Short mmCIF file of N, CA and C in Angstrom, two decimals:
data_model
loop_
_atom_site.label_atom_id
_atom_site.label_comp_id
_atom_site.label_asym_id
_atom_site.label_seq_id
_atom_site.Cartn_x
_atom_site.Cartn_y
_atom_site.Cartn_z
N ARG H 1 0.82 -1.20 0.00
CA ARG H 1 0.00 0.00 0.00
C ARG H 1 0.85 1.25 0.00
N ILE H 2 2.02 1.19 0.59
CA ILE H 2 2.89 2.36 0.65
C ILE H 2 3.37 2.76 -0.73
N MET H 3 3.76 1.79 -1.53
CA MET H 3 4.30 2.08 -2.86
C MET H 3 3.21 2.30 -3.90
N GLY H 4 1.99 2.01 -3.55
CA GLY H 4 0.88 2.16 -4.49
C GLY H 4 0.71 0.91 -5.34
N THR H 5 -0.42 0.80 -5.94
CA THR H 5 -0.69 -0.33 -6.82
C THR H 5 0.11 -0.16 -8.11
N PRO H 6 0.87 -1.18 -8.51
CA PRO H 6 1.63 -1.04 -9.76
C PRO H 6 0.70 -0.89 -10.95
N ASN H 7 1.18 -0.11 -11.91
CA ASN H 7 0.44 0.07 -13.16
C ASN H 7 1.46 0.18 -14.29
N GLU H 8 1.01 0.36 -15.48
CA GLU H 8 1.92 0.40 -16.63
C GLU H 8 2.88 1.59 -16.59
N ASP H 9 2.53 2.65 -15.87
CA ASP H 9 3.44 3.79 -15.75
C ASP H 9 4.58 3.49 -14.78
N THR H 10 4.26 2.83 -13.67
CA THR H 10 5.28 2.56 -12.65
C THR H 10 6.05 1.27 -12.93
N TRP H 11 5.45 0.37 -13.70
CA TRP H 11 6.09 -0.92 -13.99
C TRP H 11 5.60 -1.40 -15.35
N PRO H 12 6.25 -0.96 -16.42
CA PRO H 12 5.81 -1.39 -17.75
C PRO H 12 5.77 -2.92 -17.87
N GLY H 13 4.65 -3.41 -18.36
CA GLY H 13 4.48 -4.86 -18.54
C GLY H 13 3.81 -5.55 -17.38
N VAL H 14 3.56 -4.85 -16.28
CA VAL H 14 3.00 -5.50 -15.09
C VAL H 14 1.62 -6.09 -15.36
N THR H 15 0.84 -5.45 -16.20
CA THR H 15 -0.52 -5.95 -16.43
C THR H 15 -0.53 -7.25 -17.23
N SER H 16 0.59 -7.59 -17.84
CA SER H 16 0.64 -8.85 -18.59
C SER H 16 1.26 -9.99 -17.77
N LEU H 17 1.64 -9.72 -16.53
CA LEU H 17 2.19 -10.78 -15.68
C LEU H 17 1.06 -11.74 -15.28
N PRO H 18 1.37 -13.03 -15.13
CA PRO H 18 0.33 -14.02 -14.90
C PRO H 18 -0.51 -13.79 -13.63
N ASP H 19 0.07 -13.24 -12.58
CA ASP H 19 -0.68 -13.05 -11.34
C ASP H 19 -1.30 -11.66 -11.20
N PHE H 20 -1.15 -10.81 -12.21
CA PHE H 20 -1.75 -9.48 -12.13
C PHE H 20 -3.26 -9.59 -12.32
N LYS H 21 -3.98 -8.93 -11.45
CA LYS H 21 -5.45 -8.91 -11.55
C LYS H 21 -5.90 -7.46 -11.67
N SER H 22 -6.68 -7.17 -12.67
CA SER H 22 -7.16 -5.81 -12.85
C SER H 22 -8.08 -5.38 -11.72
N ALA H 23 -8.56 -6.34 -10.94
CA ALA H 23 -9.45 -6.04 -9.82
C ALA H 23 -8.68 -5.66 -8.55
N PHE H 24 -7.34 -5.65 -8.61
CA PHE H 24 -6.56 -5.24 -7.44
C PHE H 24 -7.03 -3.86 -6.99
N PRO H 25 -7.02 -3.59 -5.67
CA PRO H 25 -7.35 -2.24 -5.21
C PRO H 25 -6.36 -1.24 -5.82
N LYS H 26 -6.83 -0.05 -6.11
CA LYS H 26 -5.98 0.98 -6.72
C LYS H 26 -5.50 1.94 -5.62
N TRP H 27 -4.38 1.58 -4.97
CA TRP H 27 -3.83 2.42 -3.92
C TRP H 27 -2.86 3.42 -4.51
N PRO H 28 -2.96 4.69 -4.15
CA PRO H 28 -1.98 5.68 -4.61
C PRO H 28 -0.70 5.53 -3.79
N PRO H 29 0.44 5.85 -4.37
CA PRO H 29 1.68 5.76 -3.59
C PRO H 29 1.72 6.83 -2.51
N LYS H 30 2.37 6.49 -1.39
CA LYS H 30 2.54 7.44 -0.30
C LYS H 30 3.94 8.06 -0.40
N ASP H 31 4.08 9.24 0.12
CA ASP H 31 5.37 9.91 0.18
C ASP H 31 6.20 9.22 1.25
N LEU H 32 7.35 8.67 0.87
CA LEU H 32 8.18 7.94 1.83
C LEU H 32 8.64 8.83 2.98
N ALA H 33 8.76 10.12 2.76
CA ALA H 33 9.18 11.03 3.83
C ALA H 33 8.15 11.05 4.96
N THR H 34 6.90 10.79 4.66
CA THR H 34 5.89 10.74 5.72
C THR H 34 5.87 9.38 6.40
N VAL H 35 6.34 8.35 5.71
CA VAL H 35 6.36 7.01 6.27
C VAL H 35 7.56 6.83 7.20
N VAL H 36 8.70 7.38 6.81
CA VAL H 36 9.93 7.33 7.62
C VAL H 36 10.46 8.76 7.80
N PRO H 37 9.81 9.53 8.64
CA PRO H 37 10.13 10.96 8.75
C PRO H 37 11.52 11.28 9.28
N ASN H 38 12.18 10.36 9.94
CA ASN H 38 13.51 10.62 10.50
C ASN H 38 14.64 10.30 9.53
N LEU H 39 14.32 9.85 8.34
CA LEU H 39 15.33 9.49 7.36
C LEU H 39 15.71 10.73 6.54
N ASP H 40 17.01 10.96 6.38
CA ASP H 40 17.46 12.14 5.62
C ASP H 40 17.25 11.94 4.12
N ALA H 41 17.57 12.98 3.36
CA ALA H 41 17.32 12.95 1.91
C ALA H 41 18.04 11.80 1.22
N ALA H 42 19.30 11.56 1.59
CA ALA H 42 20.06 10.47 0.97
C ALA H 42 19.42 9.12 1.31
N GLY H 43 18.97 8.97 2.55
CA GLY H 43 18.31 7.73 2.95
C GLY H 43 17.01 7.52 2.22
N LEU H 44 16.24 8.59 2.06
CA LEU H 44 14.98 8.48 1.32
C LEU H 44 15.23 8.11 -0.14
N ASP H 45 16.28 8.68 -0.72
CA ASP H 45 16.61 8.35 -2.10
C ASP H 45 16.98 6.88 -2.23
N LEU H 46 17.83 6.40 -1.33
CA LEU H 46 18.23 4.98 -1.37
C LEU H 46 17.03 4.08 -1.14
N LEU H 47 16.22 4.39 -0.14
CA LEU H 47 15.06 3.56 0.16
C LEU H 47 14.12 3.49 -1.04
N SER H 48 13.87 4.63 -1.67
CA SER H 48 12.96 4.63 -2.82
C SER H 48 13.50 3.78 -3.96
N LYS H 49 14.82 3.77 -4.11
CA LYS H 49 15.43 2.94 -5.16
C LYS H 49 15.41 1.46 -4.80
N MET H 50 15.42 1.15 -3.51
CA MET H 50 15.41 -0.25 -3.06
C MET H 50 14.02 -0.87 -3.13
N VAL H 51 12.99 -0.07 -2.92
CA VAL H 51 11.63 -0.61 -2.91
C VAL H 51 10.88 -0.35 -4.22
N CYS H 52 11.59 0.04 -5.24
CA CYS H 52 10.99 0.26 -6.56
C CYS H 52 10.29 -1.02 -7.01
N LEU H 53 9.04 -0.91 -7.41
CA LEU H 53 8.26 -2.09 -7.78
C LEU H 53 8.78 -2.78 -9.04
N ASP H 54 9.25 -2.01 -9.99
CA ASP H 54 9.75 -2.58 -11.25
C ASP H 54 11.17 -3.12 -11.02
N PRO H 55 11.35 -4.44 -11.10
CA PRO H 55 12.66 -5.02 -10.84
C PRO H 55 13.76 -4.49 -11.76
N SER H 56 13.40 -4.12 -12.98
CA SER H 56 14.42 -3.63 -13.91
C SER H 56 14.91 -2.23 -13.54
N ARG H 57 14.15 -1.51 -12.74
CA ARG H 57 14.53 -0.16 -12.30
C ARG H 57 15.08 -0.14 -10.88
N ARG H 58 14.95 -1.24 -10.15
CA ARG H 58 15.39 -1.32 -8.76
C ARG H 58 16.91 -1.27 -8.69
N ILE H 59 17.43 -0.63 -7.66
CA ILE H 59 18.87 -0.49 -7.48
C ILE H 59 19.50 -1.87 -7.20
N THR H 60 20.68 -2.09 -7.73
CA THR H 60 21.38 -3.34 -7.46
C THR H 60 22.04 -3.26 -6.09
N ALA H 61 22.40 -4.40 -5.53
CA ALA H 61 23.08 -4.42 -4.23
C ALA H 61 24.40 -3.68 -4.31
N LYS H 62 25.14 -3.88 -5.39
CA LYS H 62 26.43 -3.21 -5.56
C LYS H 62 26.25 -1.69 -5.59
N SER H 63 25.28 -1.22 -6.35
CA SER H 63 25.03 0.21 -6.41
C SER H 63 24.51 0.74 -5.08
N ALA H 64 23.73 -0.06 -4.39
CA ALA H 64 23.19 0.37 -3.09
C ALA H 64 24.30 0.62 -2.07
N ILE H 65 25.28 -0.27 -2.01
CA ILE H 65 26.34 -0.05 -1.01
C ILE H 65 27.28 1.08 -1.41
N GLU H 66 27.22 1.49 -2.66
CA GLU H 66 28.01 2.63 -3.13
C GLU H 66 27.22 3.95 -3.07
N HIS H 67 26.00 3.88 -2.60
CA HIS H 67 25.13 5.06 -2.55
C HIS H 67 25.67 6.07 -1.53
N PRO H 68 25.47 7.36 -1.78
CA PRO H 68 25.94 8.40 -0.85
C PRO H 68 25.43 8.24 0.59
N TYR H 69 24.33 7.55 0.79
CA TYR H 69 23.82 7.34 2.14
C TYR H 69 24.88 6.67 3.02
N PHE H 70 25.72 5.84 2.42
CA PHE H 70 26.73 5.11 3.17
C PHE H 70 28.10 5.78 3.13
N LYS H 71 28.17 7.05 2.76
CA LYS H 71 29.47 7.73 2.58
C LYS H 71 30.33 7.72 3.83
N ASP H 72 29.72 7.73 5.01
CA ASP H 72 30.48 7.76 6.27
C ASP H 72 30.73 6.37 6.86
N VAL H 73 30.26 5.34 6.17
CA VAL H 73 30.46 3.98 6.65
C VAL H 73 31.74 3.43 6.01
N HIS H 74 32.59 2.90 6.83
CA HIS H 74 33.85 2.34 6.34
C HIS H 74 33.76 0.82 6.39
N PHE H 75 33.75 0.22 5.21
CA PHE H 75 33.63 -1.22 5.12
C PHE H 75 34.99 -1.86 5.33
N VAL H 76 34.99 -3.00 6.00
CA VAL H 76 36.22 -3.77 6.21
C VAL H 76 36.46 -4.61 4.98
N PRO H 77 37.66 -4.51 4.40
CA PRO H 77 37.92 -5.29 3.17
C PRO H 77 37.97 -6.78 3.42
#
């Protein structure tokens, strides 16, 4: 419900997937800043990329750990 009901604008091809039902409730997406109000802009950007409904547009794990949100985190090699 937070991300809204997928449609052809948010996820091209979703309506042709075998489990897609046109009778699904039509929920509008919510603003993530209201859902996680303590998260800064970089965190909101990363979160939105991680929960993207369209798998082809979703951030990869490699890109996620390189995201500016983690700029102050020092990974052990």
